[in-house]
Coordinates of C-alpha atoms in Angstrom, one line a residue:
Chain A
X1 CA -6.3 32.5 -9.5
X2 CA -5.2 32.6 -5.7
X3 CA -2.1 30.7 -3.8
X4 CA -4.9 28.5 -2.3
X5 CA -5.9 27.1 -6.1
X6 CA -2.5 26.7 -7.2
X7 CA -1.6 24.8 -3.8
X8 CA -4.6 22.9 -3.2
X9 CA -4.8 21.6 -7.3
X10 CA -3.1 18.0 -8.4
X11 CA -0.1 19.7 -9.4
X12 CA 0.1 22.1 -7.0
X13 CA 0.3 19.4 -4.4
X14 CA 2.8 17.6 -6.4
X15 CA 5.0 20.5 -6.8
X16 CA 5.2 20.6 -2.6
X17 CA 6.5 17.4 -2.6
X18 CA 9.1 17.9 -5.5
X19 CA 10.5 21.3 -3.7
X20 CA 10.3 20.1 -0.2
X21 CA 11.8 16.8 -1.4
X22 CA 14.6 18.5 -3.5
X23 CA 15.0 20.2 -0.2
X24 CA 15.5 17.4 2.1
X25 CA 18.1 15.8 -0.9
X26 CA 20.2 18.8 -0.3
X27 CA 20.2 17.8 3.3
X28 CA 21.4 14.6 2.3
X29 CA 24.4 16.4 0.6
X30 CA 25.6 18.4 3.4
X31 CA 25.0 15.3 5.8
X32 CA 26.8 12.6 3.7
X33 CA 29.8 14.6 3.5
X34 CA 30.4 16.0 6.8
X35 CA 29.7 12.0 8.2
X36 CA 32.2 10.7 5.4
X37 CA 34.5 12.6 8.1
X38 CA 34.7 9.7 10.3
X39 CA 36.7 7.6 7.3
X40 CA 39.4 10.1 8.7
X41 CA 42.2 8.4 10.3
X42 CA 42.4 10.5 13.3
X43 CA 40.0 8.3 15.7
X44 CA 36.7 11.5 15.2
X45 CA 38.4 14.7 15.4
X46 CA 37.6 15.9 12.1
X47 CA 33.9 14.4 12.2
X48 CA 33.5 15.4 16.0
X49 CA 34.7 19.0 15.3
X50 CA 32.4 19.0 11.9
X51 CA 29.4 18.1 14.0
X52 CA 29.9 20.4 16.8
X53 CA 30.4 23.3 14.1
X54 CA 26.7 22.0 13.1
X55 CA 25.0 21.6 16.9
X56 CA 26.5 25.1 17.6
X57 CA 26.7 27.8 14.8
X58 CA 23.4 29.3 14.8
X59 CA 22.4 29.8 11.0
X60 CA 22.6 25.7 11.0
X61 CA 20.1 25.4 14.0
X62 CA 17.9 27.8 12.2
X63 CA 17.9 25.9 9.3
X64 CA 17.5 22.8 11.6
X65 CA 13.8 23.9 12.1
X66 CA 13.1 24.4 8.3
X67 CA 14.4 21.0 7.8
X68 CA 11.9 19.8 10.4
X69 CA 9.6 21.5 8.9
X70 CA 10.2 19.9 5.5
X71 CA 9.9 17.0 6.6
X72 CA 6.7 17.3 8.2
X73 CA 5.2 18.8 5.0
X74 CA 6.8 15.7 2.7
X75 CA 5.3 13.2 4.8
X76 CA 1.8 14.8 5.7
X77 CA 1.5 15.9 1.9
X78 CA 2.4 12.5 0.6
X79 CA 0.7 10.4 3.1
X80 CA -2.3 12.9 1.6
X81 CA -1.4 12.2 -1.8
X82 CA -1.3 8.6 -1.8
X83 CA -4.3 8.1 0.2
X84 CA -6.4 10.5 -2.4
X85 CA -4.5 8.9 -5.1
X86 CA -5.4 5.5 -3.8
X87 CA -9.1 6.5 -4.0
X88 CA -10.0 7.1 -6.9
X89 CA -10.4 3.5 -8.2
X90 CA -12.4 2.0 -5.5
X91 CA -13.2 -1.3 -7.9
X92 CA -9.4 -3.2 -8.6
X93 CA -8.6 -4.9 -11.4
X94 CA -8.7 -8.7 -11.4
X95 CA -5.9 -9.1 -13.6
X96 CA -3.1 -7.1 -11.7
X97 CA -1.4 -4.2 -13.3
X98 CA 0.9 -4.9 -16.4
X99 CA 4.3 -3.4 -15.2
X100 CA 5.9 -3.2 -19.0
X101 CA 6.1 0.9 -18.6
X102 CA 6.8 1.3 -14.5
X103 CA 9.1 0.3 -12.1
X104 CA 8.2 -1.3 -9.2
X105 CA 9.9 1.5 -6.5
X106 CA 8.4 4.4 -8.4
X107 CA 4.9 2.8 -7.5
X108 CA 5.8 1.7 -4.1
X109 CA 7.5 5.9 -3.0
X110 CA 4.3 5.9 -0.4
X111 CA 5.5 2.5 1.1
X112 CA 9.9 3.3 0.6
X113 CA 8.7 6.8 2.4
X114 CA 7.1 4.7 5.0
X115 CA 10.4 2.7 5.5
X116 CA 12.4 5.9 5.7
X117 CA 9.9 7.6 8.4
X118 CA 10.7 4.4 10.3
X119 CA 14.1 4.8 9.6
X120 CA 14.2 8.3 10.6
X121 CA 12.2 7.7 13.8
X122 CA 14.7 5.1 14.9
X123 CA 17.8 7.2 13.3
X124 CA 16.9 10.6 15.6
X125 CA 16.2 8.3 18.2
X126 CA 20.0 7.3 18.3
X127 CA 21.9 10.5 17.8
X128 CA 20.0 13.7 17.5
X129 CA 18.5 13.1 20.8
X130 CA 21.1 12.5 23.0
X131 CA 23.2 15.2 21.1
X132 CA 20.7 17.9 21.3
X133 CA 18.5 16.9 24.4
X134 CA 21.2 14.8 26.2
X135 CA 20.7 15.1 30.2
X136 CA 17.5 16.9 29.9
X137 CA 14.2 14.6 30.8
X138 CA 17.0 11.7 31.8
X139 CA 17.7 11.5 28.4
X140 CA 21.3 9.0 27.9
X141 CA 23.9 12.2 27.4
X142 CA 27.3 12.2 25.0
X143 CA 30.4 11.4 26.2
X144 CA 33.0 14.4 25.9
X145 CA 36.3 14.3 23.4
X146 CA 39.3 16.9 24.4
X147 CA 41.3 17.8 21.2
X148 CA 43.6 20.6 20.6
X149 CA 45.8 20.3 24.2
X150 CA 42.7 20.3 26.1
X151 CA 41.7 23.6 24.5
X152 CA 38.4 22.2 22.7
X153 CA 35.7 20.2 25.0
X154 CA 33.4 18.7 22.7
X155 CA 30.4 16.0 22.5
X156 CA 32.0 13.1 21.0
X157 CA 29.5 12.0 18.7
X158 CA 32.2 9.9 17.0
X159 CA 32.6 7.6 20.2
X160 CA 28.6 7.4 20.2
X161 CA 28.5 6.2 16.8
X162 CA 30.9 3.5 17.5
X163 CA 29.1 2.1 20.6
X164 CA 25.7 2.5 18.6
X165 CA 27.3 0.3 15.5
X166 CA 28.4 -2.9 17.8
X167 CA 24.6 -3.7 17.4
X168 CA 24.4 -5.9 14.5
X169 CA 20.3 -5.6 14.0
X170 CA 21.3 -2.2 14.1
X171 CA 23.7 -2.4 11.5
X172 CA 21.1 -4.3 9.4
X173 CA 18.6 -1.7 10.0
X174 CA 20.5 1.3 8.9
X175 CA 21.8 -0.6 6.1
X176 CA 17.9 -1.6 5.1
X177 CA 17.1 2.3 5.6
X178 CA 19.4 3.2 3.3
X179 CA 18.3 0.8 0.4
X180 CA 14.6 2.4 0.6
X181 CA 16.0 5.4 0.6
X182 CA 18.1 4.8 -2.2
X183 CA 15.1 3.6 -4.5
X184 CA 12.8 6.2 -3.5
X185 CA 15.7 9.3 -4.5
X186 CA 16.2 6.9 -7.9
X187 CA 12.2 7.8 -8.4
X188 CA 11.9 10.6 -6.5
X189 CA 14.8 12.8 -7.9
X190 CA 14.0 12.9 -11.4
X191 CA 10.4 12.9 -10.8
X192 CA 10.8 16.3 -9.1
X193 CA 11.6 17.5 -11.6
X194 CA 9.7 16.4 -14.1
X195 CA 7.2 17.4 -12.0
X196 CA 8.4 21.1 -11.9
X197 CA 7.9 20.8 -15.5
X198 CA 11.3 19.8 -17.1
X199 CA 10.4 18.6 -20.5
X200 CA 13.8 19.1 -22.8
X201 CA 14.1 15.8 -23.1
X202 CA 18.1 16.0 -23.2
X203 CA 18.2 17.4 -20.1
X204 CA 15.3 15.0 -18.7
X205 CA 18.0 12.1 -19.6
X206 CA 21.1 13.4 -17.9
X207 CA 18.7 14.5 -14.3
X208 CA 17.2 10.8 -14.6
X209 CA 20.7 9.6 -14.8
X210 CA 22.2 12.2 -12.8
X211 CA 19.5 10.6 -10.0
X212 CA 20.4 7.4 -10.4
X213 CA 23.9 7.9 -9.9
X214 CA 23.0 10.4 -6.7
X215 CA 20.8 8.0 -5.3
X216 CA 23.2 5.1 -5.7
X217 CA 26.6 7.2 -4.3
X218 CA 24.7 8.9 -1.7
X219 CA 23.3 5.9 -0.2
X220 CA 25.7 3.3 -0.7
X221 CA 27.7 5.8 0.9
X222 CA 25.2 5.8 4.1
X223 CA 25.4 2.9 4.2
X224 CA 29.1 2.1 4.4
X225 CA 29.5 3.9 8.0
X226 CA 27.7 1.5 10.0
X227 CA 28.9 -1.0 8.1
X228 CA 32.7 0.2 8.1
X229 CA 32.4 0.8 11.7
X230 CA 30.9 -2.5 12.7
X231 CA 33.5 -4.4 11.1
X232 CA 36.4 -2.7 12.2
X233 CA 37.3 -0.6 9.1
X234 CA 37.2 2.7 11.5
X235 CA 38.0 2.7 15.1
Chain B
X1 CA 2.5 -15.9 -39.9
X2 CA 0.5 -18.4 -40.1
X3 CA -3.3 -18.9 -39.5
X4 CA -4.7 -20.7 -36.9
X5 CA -7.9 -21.8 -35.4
X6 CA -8.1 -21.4 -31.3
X7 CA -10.3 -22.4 -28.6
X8 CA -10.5 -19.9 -25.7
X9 CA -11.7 -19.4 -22.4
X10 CA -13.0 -15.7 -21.8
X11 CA -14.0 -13.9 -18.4
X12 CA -15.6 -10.8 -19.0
X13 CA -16.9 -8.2 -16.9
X14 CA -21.0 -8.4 -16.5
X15 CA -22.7 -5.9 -15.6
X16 CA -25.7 -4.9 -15.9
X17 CA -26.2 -0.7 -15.2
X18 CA -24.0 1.7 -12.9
X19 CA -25.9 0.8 -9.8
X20 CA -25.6 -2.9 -9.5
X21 CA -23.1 -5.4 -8.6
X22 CA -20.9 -6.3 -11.6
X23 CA -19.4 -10.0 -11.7
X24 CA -17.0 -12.3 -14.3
X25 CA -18.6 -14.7 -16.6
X26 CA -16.9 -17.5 -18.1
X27 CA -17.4 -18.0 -21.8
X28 CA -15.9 -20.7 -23.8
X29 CA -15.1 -19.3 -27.3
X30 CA -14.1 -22.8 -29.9
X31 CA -13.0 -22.0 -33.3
X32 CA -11.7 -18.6 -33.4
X33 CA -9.2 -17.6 -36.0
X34 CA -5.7 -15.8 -35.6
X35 CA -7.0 -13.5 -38.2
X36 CA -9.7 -11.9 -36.3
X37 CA -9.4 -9.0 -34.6
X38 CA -10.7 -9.0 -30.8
X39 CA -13.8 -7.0 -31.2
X40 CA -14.6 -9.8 -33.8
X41 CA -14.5 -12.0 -31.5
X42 CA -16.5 -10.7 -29.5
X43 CA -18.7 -9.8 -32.4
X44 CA -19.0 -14.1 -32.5
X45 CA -19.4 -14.4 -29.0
X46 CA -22.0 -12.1 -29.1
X47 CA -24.0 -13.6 -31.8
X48 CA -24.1 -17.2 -30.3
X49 CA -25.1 -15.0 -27.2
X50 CA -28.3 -13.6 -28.8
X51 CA -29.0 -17.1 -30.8
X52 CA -29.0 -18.5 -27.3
X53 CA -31.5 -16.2 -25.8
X54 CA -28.6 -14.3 -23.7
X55 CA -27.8 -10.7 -23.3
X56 CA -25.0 -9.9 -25.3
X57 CA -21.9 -8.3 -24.0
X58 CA -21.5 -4.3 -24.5
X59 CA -18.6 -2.6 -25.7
X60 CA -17.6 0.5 -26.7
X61 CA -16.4 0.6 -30.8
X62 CA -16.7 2.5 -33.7
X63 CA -14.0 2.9 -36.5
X64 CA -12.7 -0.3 -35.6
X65 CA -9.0 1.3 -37.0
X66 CA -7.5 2.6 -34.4
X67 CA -8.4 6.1 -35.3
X68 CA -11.6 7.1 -32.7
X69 CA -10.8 6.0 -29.2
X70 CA -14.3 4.2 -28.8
X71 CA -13.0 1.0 -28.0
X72 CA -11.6 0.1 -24.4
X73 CA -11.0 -3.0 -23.1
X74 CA -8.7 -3.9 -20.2
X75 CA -7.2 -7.1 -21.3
X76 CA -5.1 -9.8 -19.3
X77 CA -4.3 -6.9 -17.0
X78 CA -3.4 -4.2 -19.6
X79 CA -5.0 -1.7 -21.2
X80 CA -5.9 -2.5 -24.9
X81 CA -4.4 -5.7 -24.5
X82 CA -0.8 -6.9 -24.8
X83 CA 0.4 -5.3 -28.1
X84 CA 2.1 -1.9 -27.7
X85 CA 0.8 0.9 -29.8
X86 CA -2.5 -0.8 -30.2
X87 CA -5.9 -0.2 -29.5
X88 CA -8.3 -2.6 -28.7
X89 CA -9.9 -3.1 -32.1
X90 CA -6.7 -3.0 -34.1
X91 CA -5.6 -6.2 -31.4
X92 CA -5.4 -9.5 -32.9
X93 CA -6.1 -12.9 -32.1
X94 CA -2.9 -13.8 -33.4
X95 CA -1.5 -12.2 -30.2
X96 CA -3.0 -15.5 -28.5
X97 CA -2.7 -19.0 -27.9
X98 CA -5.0 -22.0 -28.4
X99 CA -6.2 -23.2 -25.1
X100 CA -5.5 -19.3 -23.7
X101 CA -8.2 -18.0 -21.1
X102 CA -8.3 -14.2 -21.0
X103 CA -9.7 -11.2 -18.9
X104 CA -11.3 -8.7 -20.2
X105 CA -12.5 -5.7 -17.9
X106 CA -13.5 -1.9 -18.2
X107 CA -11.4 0.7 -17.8
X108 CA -11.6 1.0 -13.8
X109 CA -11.6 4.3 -12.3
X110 CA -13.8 6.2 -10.2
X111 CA -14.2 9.0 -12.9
X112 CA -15.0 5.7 -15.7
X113 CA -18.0 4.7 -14.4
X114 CA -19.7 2.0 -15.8
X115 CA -22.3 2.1 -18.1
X116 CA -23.0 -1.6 -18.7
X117 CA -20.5 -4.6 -19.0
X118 CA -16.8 -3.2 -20.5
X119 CA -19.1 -0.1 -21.5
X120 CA -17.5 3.4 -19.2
X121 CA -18.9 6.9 -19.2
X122 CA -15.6 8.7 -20.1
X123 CA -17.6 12.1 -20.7
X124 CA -14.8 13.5 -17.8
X125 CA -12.8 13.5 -20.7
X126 CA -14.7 15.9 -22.6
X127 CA -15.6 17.9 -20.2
X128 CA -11.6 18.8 -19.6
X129 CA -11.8 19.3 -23.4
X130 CA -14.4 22.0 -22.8
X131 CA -13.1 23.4 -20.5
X132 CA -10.3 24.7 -22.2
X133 CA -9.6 22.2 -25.5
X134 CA -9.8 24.5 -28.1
X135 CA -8.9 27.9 -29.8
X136 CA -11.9 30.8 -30.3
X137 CA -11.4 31.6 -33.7
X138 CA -13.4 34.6 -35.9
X139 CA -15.4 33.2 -38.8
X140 CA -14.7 34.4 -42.4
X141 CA -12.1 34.5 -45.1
X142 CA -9.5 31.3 -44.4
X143 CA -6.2 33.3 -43.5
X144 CA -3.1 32.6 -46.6
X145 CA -1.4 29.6 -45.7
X146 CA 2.2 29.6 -44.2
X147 CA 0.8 33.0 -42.5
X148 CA 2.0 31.6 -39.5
X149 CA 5.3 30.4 -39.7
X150 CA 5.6 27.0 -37.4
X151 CA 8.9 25.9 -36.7
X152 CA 9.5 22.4 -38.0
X153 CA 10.5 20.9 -34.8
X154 CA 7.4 22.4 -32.7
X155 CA 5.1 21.4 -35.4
X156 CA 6.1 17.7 -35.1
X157 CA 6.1 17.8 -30.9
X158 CA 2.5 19.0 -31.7
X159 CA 1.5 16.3 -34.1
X160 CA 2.5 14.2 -31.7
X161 CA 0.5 15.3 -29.0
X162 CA -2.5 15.8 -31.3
X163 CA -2.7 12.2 -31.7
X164 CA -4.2 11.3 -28.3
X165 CA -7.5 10.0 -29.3
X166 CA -8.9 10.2 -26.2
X167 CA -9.7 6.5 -24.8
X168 CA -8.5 7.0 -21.4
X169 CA -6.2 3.9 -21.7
X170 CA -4.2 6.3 -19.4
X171 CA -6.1 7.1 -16.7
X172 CA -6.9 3.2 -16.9
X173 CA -3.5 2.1 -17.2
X174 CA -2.6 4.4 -14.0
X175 CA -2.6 3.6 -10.5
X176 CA -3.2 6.7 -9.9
X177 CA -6.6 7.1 -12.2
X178 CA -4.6 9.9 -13.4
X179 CA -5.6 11.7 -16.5
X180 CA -1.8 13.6 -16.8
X181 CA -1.1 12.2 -20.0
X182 CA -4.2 13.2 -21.7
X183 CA -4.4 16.4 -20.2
X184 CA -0.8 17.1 -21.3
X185 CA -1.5 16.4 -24.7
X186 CA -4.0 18.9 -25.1
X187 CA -2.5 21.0 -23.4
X188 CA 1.0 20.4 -25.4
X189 CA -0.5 20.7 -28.9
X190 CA -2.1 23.8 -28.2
X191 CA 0.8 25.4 -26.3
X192 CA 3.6 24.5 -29.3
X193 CA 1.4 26.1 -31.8
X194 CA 1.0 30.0 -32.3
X195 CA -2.9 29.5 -32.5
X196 CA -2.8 28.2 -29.0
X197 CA -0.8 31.6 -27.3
X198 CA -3.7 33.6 -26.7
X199 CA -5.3 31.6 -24.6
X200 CA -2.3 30.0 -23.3
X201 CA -3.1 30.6 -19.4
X202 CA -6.5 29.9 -19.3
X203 CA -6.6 26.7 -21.0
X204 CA -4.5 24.7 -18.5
X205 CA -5.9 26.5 -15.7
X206 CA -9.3 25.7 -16.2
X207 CA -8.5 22.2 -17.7
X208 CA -6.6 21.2 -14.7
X209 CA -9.1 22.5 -12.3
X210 CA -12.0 20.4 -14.1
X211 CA -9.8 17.6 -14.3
X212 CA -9.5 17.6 -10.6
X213 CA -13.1 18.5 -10.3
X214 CA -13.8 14.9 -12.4
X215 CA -12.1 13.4 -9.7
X216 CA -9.2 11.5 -11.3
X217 CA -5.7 11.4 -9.3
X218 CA -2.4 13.2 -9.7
X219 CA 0.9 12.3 -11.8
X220 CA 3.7 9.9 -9.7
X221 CA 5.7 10.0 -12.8
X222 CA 5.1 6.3 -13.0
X223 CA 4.6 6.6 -16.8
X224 CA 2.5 3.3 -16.9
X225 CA 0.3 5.6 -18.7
X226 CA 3.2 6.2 -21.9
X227 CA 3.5 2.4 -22.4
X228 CA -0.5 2.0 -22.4
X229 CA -1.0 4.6 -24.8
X230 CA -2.1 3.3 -28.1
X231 CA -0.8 6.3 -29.7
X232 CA 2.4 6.2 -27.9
X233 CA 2.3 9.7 -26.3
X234 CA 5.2 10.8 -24.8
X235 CA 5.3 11.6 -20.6
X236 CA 7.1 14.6 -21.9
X237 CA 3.9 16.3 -22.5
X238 CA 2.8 15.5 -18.8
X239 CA 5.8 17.5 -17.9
X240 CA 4.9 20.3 -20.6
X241 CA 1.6 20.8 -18.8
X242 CA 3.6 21.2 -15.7
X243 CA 5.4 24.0 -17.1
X244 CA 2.2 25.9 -18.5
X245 CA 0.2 25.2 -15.4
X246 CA 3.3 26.8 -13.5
X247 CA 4.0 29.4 -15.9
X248 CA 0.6 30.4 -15.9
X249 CA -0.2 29.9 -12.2
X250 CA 2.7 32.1 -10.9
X251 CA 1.9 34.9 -13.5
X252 CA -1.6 35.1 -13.6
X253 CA -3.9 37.7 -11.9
X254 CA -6.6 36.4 -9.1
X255 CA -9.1 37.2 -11.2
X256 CA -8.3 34.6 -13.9
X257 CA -9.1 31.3 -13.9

C-alpha cells in the first residue's frame, strides 16, 4: 500500500481534514489568547507588544506559512469532499431527510466553512494586510504606538482595531463569523477525532463535550472584542 | 393498544427497470388494519393491483422478522420507517393514522441502483464483504471449545457489530451515501475477535478500497446512519474502522493491499 492509496481513499481524505483542522484549532488557541490582551486596562500595550512579538520573531512567521498552507488544504480538500460526497446520490429523496440522529450544523460544515472563508477573506482584509503589507502596493499602513519612554516603536494594531470596530455592519459581521465558526468546531472538533479513529467511548464523551465547551468559550470569546470594543467596554 | 381499521393514501415509487424514468403513484389503500405489518399492506395493495389488471409493486422481503435485511423501504422520509430499531417488515400499521398519506421510496444512492419500483441492487454490499468479510479457515476436526479465550467485554462489542444485517438503511439514511457504518461493523467484529488477527490488515484495506471503488461517499460523523439502523449499530464501530484502516495503513508494506 503506497502514501498515494492511503491519501487518496475516503478515510484518507478525511483524516487531512481532521489533522489540518485540529491544526488550524490550535491556531485559534494561540490567537484567542494573545487578542484577549486588549481586555487589558492599559489602552493596547500588552496586546500591541503581543502582536509585534508575533509579526516579528521569525519561528512565528515560519509557522505563518504552514498556517496558510493549512488552510488552503482544509478548504480545497473539503470543498473536494463535499462536492464528491454530494454526488453520489444524484436522484433526492421526496420526503426530505428525517433529522432524529443528526444535527443540523454537522450537515451544513461545507456551508458554516463557507461562512468562515468569507469571514476570513474579509477578517485578513482588515488587519493582516495593512499589518504585514502596509505601505507596499498603496496598501492603508498602521499607525505607530511609542511605549516604554519612547524606547519601543511599534505598529499599533490596537488603535486599528478600535477604528475598524466603530463600523456596526462590521461588528455584526464578525459577530456572525464567529457563530458559524462556533457550530462548525462543535461538529468539527470531535469529529476529528472520531475520525482519527477514537472509539473508547468514555473518552469519545468527554472530547465531544470537551468540543462543545471549546467551541462555545473560544468563540463567544471572539466574539466579545468587537463587540466590547464597539460599545465602549475597551478604549 | 387497540385495533383499528385505516384508510390511507400511499405514493410509491414506480419504476419500471434501471434505465427508465421512475415516478410517484398515488394509491388509495381503505380498510387496513393496525395489526398489519407494512409489507402486508402492501401485500393487499398488491393483490387488488393484480385483480385489477395492474403491475404490482416490487419490493424487496424475505424473513419478514427482522432477521435478513431484504426488506428496504424509505418511508415518510426515513429509512425503514418511523419506528427506531425496526426494519421495514417488523413496522406496523399501528405506527399510523386513519386518513395518513405516506411515501414510500427506494433506498437512494448512486451505488443502490434500482432494480424495479422500491427494488435496489445492493450487491456493493457484498462485494465489500468479499473483499475482505471473512476469516480463511482449514477444514477438519472442530477445535475444543473455549480454545480461544475471548474476553467477555470484546465478545459483546463483537455481537454487537455482528448484528448488521446488511440492508443498507445506512448508506440510505446518509447524506453522504456513505457505507461507514456497515463497513465498520464488519470490520469491528472481526477485529475484536482472535479469529479476525491474522488477517487484520488486509481486510480493511481491501474492504475500504472496494467500498470506495462501489462508489459510495465518506463519513461526516453525521451519525444519521446510527439512528437508521434497524439493529441499532453503534458509530463507534465507524471510528473502530478508522483505527484499523490507520493502524494498518501506516504499518503496512507497499506490497499489501
Amino acid at each position: 500500500m503506497t502514501w498515494k492509496q492511503v491519501f487518496t481513499s475516503s478515510i484518507g481524505k478525511k483524516l487531512v481534514m481532521g489533522l489540518t483542522g485540529l491544526f488550524l484549532i490550535s491556531f485559534l488557541i494561540v490567537h484567542v489568547g494573545l487578542n484577549a490582551c486588549i481586555w487589558v486596562p492599559d489602552h493596547g500595550e500588552t496586546f500591541n507588544k503581543g502582536a509585534n512579538f508575533m509579526g516579528t520573531m521569525i519561528l512565528v512567521r515560519i509557522i505563518e506559512v504552514g498556517l496558510f498552507l493549512g488552510i488552503l488544504l482544509h478548504v480545497y480538500q473539503g470543498y473536494l469532499l463535499t462536492a464528491q460526497n454530494n454526488s453520489r446520490r444524484s436522484q433526492n429523496y421526496t420526503a426530505g431527510y428525517g433529522n432524529k440522529g443528526s444535527s443540523w450544523y454537522s450537515r451544513s460544515m461545507g456551508l458554516l466553512g463557507t461562512l468562515i472563508l468569507l469571514f476570513l477573506i474579509m477578517h485578513i482584509y482588515h488587519f493582516w494586510t495593512p499589518s504585514r503589507l502596509g505601505g507596499m502596493w498603496g496598501i492603508h499602513e498602521l499607525g505607530e504606538a511609542d511605549y516604554n519612554n519612547g524606547a519601543v516603536h511599534i505598529h499599533n494594531l490596537y488603535g486599528e482595531m478600535i477604528q475598524v470596530f466603530q463600523n456596526p455592519v462590521v461588528v455584526i459581521l464578525y459577530v456572525l463569523g464567529c457563530l458559524s465558526l462556533a457550530y462548525h468546531l462543535a461538529h468539527g472538533f470531535h469529529s476529528a477525532f472520531r475520525t482519527m479513529g477514537l472509539h473508547n467511548r468514555r473518552y469519545a464523551k468527554m472530547i465531544r463535550n470537551f468540543g462543545y465547551g471549546f467551541s462555545i468559550v473560544v468563540c463567544l470569546a471572539f466574539a466579545m472584542m468587537p463587540v466590547s470594543i464597539y460599545f465602549g467596554w475597551v478604549k | 393498544m387497540e385495533h383499528y381499521n385505516m384508510n390511507l393514501t400511499l405514493k410509491v415509487w414506480r419504476q419500471k427497470n434501471e434505465k427508465e424514468k421512475g415516478h410517484f403513484e398515488t394509491y388509495s389503500v381503505p380498510g387496513i388494519s393496525s395489526e398489519m405489518s407494512f409489507l402486508e399492506m402492501f401485500d393487499v395493495l398488491n393483490e387488488r393491483l393484480i385483480n385489477e389488471g395492474k403491475e404490482p409493486i416490487a419490493f424487496d422481503h424475505d424473513c419478514r422478522e427482522g432477521i435478513c435485511g431484504a426488506c428496504s423501504m424509505h418511508i415518510n422520509g426515513k429509512a425503514h420507517g418511523p419506528w427506531a430499531g425496526t426494519t421495514t417488515c417488523q413496522l406496523h400499521m399501528r405506527a399510523f393514522k386513519d386518513g395518513d398519506t405516506i411515501v414510500v421510496e427506494p433506498w437512494r444512492a448512486n451505488a443502490f441502483p434500482v432494480i424495479k419500483d422500491l427494488v435496489t441492487d445492493r450487491s456493493a454490499l457484498d462485494r465489500i464483504i468479499a473483499a475482505g468479510g471473512y476469516i480463511s479457515v482449514n477444514t477438519g476436526n472442530a477445535v475444543d471449545g473455549n480454545s480461544l479465550p475471548v474476553e467477555k467485554d470484546k465478545a459483546d462489542t463483537a455481537f454487537a457489530a455482528a448484528a448488521c444485517i446488511g440492508c443498507g438503511a445506512c448508506v440510505a439514511a446518509c447524506k453522504n451515501s456513505s457505507a461507514m457504518l456497515f463497513t465498520g461493523a464488519k470490520v469491528s467484529h472481526l477485529a475484536l475477535l482472535p479469529q479476525g488477527n491474522p488477517e487484520r490488515k488486509t481486510r480493511v484495506v481491501n474492504m475500504i478500497a472496494q467500498m470506495d471503488k462501489e462508489g459510495f461517499g465518506s463519513c461526516t460523523f453525521t451519525m444519521e446512519c446510527e439512528a437508521a439502523c434497524p439493529k441499532e449499530i453503534s458509530v463507534n464501530n465507524i471510528a473502530r474502522l478508522n483505527a484499523e484502516y490507520m493502524r494498518a495503513a501506516f504499518t503496512a508494506e507497499e506490497t499489501m493491499g
